[in-house]
CSV table of C-alpha atoms in Angstrom, one decimal:
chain,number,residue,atom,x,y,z
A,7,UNK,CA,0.0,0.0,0.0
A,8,UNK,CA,1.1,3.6,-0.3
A,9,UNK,CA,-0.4,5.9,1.9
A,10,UNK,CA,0.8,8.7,-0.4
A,11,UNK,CA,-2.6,7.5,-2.9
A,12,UNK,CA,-4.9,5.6,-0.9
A,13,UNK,CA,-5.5,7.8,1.8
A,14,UNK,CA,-8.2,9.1,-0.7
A,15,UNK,CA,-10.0,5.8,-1.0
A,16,UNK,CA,-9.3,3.9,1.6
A,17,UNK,CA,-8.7,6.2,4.5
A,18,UNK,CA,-9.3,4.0,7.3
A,19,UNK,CA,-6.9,1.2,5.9
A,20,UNK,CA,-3.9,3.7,5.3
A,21,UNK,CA,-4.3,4.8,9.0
A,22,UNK,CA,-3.9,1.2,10.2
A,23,UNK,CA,-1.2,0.8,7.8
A,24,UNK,CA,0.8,4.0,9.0
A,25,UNK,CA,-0.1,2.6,12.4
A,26,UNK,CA,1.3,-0.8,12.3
A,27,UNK,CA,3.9,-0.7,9.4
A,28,UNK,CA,5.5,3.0,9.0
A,29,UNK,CA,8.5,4.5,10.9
A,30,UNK,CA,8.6,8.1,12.6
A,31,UNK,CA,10.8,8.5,9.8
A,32,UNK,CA,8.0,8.1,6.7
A,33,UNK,CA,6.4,10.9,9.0
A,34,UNK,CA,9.2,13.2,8.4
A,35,UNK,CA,8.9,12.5,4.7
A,36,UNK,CA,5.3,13.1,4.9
A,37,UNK,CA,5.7,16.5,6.4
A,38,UNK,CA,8.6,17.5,4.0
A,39,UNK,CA,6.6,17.0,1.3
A,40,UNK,CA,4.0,18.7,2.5
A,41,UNK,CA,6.0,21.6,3.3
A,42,UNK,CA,7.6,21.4,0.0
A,43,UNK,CA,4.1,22.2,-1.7
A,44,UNK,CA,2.3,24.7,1.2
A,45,UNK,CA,5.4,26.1,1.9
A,46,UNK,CA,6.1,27.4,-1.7
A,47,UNK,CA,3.2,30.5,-0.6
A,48,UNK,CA,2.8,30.6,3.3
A,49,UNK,CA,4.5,33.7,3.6
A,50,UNK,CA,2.9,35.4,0.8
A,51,UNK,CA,0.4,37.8,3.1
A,52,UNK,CA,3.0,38.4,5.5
A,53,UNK,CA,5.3,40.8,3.4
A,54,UNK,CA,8.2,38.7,5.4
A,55,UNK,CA,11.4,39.2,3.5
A,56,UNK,CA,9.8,41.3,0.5
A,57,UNK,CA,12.5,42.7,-1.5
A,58,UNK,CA,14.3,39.4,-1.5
A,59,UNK,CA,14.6,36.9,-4.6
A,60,UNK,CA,10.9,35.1,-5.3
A,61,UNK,CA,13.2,32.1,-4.9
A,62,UNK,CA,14.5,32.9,-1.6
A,63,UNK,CA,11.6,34.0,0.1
A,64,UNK,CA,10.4,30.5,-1.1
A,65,UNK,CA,13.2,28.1,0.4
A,66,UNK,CA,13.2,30.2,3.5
A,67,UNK,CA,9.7,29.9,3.8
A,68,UNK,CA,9.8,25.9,3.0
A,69,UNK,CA,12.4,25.8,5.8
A,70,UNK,CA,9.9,27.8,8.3
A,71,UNK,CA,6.7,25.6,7.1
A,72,UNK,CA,9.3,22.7,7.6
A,73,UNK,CA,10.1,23.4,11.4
A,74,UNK,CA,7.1,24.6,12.5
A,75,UNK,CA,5.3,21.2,11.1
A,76,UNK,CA,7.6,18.8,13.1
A,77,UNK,CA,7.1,20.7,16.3
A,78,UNK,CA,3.1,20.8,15.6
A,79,UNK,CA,3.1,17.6,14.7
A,80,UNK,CA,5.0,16.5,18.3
A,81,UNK,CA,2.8,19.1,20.1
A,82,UNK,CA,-0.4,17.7,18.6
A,83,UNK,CA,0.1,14.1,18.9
A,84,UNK,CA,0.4,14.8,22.8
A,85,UNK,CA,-3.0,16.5,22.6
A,86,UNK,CA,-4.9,14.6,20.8
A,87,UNK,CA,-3.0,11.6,23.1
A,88,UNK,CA,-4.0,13.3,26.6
A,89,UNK,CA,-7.3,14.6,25.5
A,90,UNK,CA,-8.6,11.3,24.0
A,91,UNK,CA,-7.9,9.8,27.3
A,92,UNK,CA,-10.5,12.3,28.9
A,93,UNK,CA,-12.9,10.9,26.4
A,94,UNK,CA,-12.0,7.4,27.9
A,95,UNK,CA,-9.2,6.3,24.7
A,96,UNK,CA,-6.5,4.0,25.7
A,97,UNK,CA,-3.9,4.9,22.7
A,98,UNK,CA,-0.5,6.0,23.5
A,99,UNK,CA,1.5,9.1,22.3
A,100,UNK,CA,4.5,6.2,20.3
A,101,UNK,CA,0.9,5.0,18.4
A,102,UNK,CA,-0.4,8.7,17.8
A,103,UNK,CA,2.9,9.8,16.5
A,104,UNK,CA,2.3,7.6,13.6
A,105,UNK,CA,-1.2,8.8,12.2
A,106,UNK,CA,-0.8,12.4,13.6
A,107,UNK,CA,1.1,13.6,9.6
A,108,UNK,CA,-1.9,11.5,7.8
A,109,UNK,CA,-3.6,14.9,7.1
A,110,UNK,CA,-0.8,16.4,5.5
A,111,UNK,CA,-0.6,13.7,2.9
A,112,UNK,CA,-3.9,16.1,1.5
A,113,UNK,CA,-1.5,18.5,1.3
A,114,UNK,CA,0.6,17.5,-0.7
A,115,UNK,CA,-1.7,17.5,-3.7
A,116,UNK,CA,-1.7,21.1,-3.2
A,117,UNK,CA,1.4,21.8,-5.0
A,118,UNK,CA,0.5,22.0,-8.6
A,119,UNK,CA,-2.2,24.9,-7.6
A,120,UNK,CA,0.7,26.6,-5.7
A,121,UNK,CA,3.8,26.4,-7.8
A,122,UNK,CA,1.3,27.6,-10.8
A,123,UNK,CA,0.5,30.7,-9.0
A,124,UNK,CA,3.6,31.3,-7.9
A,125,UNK,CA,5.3,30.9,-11.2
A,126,UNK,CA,2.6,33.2,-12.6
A,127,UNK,CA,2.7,35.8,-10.2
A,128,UNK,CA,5.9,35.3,-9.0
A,129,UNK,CA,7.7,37.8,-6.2
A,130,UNK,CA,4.5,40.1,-6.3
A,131,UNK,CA,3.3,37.1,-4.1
A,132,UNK,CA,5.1,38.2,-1.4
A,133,UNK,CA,4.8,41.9,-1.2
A,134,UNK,CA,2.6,43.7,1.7
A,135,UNK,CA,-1.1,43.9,0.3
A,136,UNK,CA,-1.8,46.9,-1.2
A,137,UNK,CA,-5.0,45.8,-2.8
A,138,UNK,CA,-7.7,43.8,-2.0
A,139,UNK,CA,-8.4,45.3,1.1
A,140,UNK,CA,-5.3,45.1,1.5
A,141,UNK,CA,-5.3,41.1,2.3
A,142,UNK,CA,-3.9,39.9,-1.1
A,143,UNK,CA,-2.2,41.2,-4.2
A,144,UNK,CA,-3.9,38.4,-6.2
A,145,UNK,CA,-6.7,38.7,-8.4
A,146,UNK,CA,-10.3,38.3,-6.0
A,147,UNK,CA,-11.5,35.1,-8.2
A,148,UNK,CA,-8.1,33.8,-7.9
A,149,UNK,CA,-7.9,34.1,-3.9
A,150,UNK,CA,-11.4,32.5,-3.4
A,151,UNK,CA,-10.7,29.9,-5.9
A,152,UNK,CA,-7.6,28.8,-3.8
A,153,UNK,CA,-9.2,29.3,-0.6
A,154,UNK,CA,-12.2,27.2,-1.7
A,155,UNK,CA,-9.9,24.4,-2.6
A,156,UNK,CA,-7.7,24.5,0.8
A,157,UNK,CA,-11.3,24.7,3.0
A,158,UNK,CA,-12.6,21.6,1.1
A,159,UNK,CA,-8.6,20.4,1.6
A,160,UNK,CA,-9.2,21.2,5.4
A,161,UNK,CA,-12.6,19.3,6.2
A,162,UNK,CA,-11.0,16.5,5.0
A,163,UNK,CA,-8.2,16.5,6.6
A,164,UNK,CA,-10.3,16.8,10.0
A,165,UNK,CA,-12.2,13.7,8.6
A,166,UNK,CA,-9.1,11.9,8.4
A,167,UNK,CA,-7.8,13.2,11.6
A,168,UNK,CA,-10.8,11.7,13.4
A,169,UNK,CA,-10.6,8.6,12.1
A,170,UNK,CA,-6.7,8.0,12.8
A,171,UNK,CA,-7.9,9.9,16.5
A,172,UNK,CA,-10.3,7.1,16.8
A,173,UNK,CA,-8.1,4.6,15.5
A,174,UNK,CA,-5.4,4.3,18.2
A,175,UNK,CA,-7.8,5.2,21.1
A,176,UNK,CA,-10.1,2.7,20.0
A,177,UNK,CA,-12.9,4.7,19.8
A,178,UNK,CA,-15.3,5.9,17.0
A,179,UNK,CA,-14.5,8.3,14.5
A,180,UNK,CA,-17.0,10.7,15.6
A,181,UNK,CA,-15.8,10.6,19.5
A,182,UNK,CA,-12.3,11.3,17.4
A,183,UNK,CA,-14.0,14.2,15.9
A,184,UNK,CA,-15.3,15.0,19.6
A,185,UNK,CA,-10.8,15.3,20.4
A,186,UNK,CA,-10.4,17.6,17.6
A,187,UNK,CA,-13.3,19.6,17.8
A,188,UNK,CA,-12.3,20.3,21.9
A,189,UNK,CA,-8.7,21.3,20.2
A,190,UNK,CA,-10.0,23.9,18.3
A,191,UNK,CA,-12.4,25.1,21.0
A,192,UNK,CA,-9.3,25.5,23.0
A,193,UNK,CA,-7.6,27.3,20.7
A,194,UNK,CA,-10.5,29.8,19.9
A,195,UNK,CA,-10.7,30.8,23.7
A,196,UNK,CA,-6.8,31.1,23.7
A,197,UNK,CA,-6.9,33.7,20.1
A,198,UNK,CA,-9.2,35.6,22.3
A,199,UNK,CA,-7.6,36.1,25.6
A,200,UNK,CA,-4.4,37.0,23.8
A,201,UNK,CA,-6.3,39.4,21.5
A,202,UNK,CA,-7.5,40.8,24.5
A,203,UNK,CA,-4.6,41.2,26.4
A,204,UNK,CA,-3.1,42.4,23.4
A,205,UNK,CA,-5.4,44.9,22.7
A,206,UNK,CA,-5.0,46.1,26.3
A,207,UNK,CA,-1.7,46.8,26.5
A,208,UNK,CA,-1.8,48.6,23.2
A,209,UNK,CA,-5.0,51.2,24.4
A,210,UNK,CA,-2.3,51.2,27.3
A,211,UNK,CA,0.6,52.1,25.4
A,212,UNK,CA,-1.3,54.6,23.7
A,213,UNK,CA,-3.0,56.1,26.4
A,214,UNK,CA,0.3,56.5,28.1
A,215,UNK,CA,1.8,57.8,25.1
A,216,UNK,CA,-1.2,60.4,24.7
């Protein structure tokens, strides 16, 4: 089997195949592949590096999407570990580690939208927003279009996510979706206590300033 093509049609039997037969080490290639095609465009809102090479911007930016996907992927294998047990799973963090990167295999598939807007557009990509409301210098029907197509990418990647959840906890898929679902809620409320504290200490620092 290779999970790199059936995790489209046979997503249950991929998990139990990363579970049971692949190393940690097919989970780094997972994630460098994946970074290899969503990495090519993370930074393009940001305005990070602008003025730099298109080809730059996009190695350093590979790199970034690189290392920040092996620490996630550490960080949320614990989660979804220690809150699956609340929900009464039994599945360790060495069997989570294993199914944890199956979403990114989605990913992957990204790459031909990606590196065709970034060879048309090129390093305008990655210049601050000036149009658009100022969130993207790409056409409007171009945005949504990609947007669209990383959404439908998303929900089912949280599909997969529940199943591999429910997988090593021995539990169903929906009670996986329960683990991922809490995640998120906890993240909301997190984005909105540092938005707030953040937004107080800047009427602070402007009031002071004032």
């Amino acid at each position: 089997m290779n999970p790199l093509l059936s995790i489209w049609n046979q997503p249950t039997k991929t998990l139990e195949y990363l579970l049971e037969k692949k190393s940690v080490g097919y989970g780094v290639f997972i994630l460098l592949l994946g970074s290899i095609s969503t990495g090519s465009i993370a930074l393009a809102p940001t305005g990070w590096f602008s003025g730099l090479p298109a080809y730059l911007i996009v190695i350093f930016s590979i790199i970034l999407t690189f290392s920040g996907a092996l620490l996630g992927w550490v960080i949320m294998a614990a989660l979804y570990t220690w809150i699956g047990k609340w929900l009464g799973g039994t599945g360790k963090f060495s069997e989570m580690i294993h199914v944890t990167p199956a979403s990114t295999i989605l990913t992957i598939y990204l790459a031909p939208m990606n590196y065709l807007i970034l060879a048309i557009y090129g390093s305008r990509l990655f210049e601050v927003p000036t149009e658009n409301f100022g969130v993207t210098n790409l056409p409007l029907g171009v945005y949504f279009l990609m947007n669209i197509v990383m959404i439908g990418v998303g929900i089912y990647g949280i599909v997969i996510m529940s199943k591999g959840i429910g997988l090593v906890h021995k539990f169903s898929a929906l009670r996986g979706f329960g683990v991922v679902a809490i995640l998120m809620g906890i993240g909301i409320v997190f984005a909105i206590i540092f938005s707030i504290v953040i937004g107080i200490l800047l009427f602070s620092l402007f009031t002071t300033i004032g």
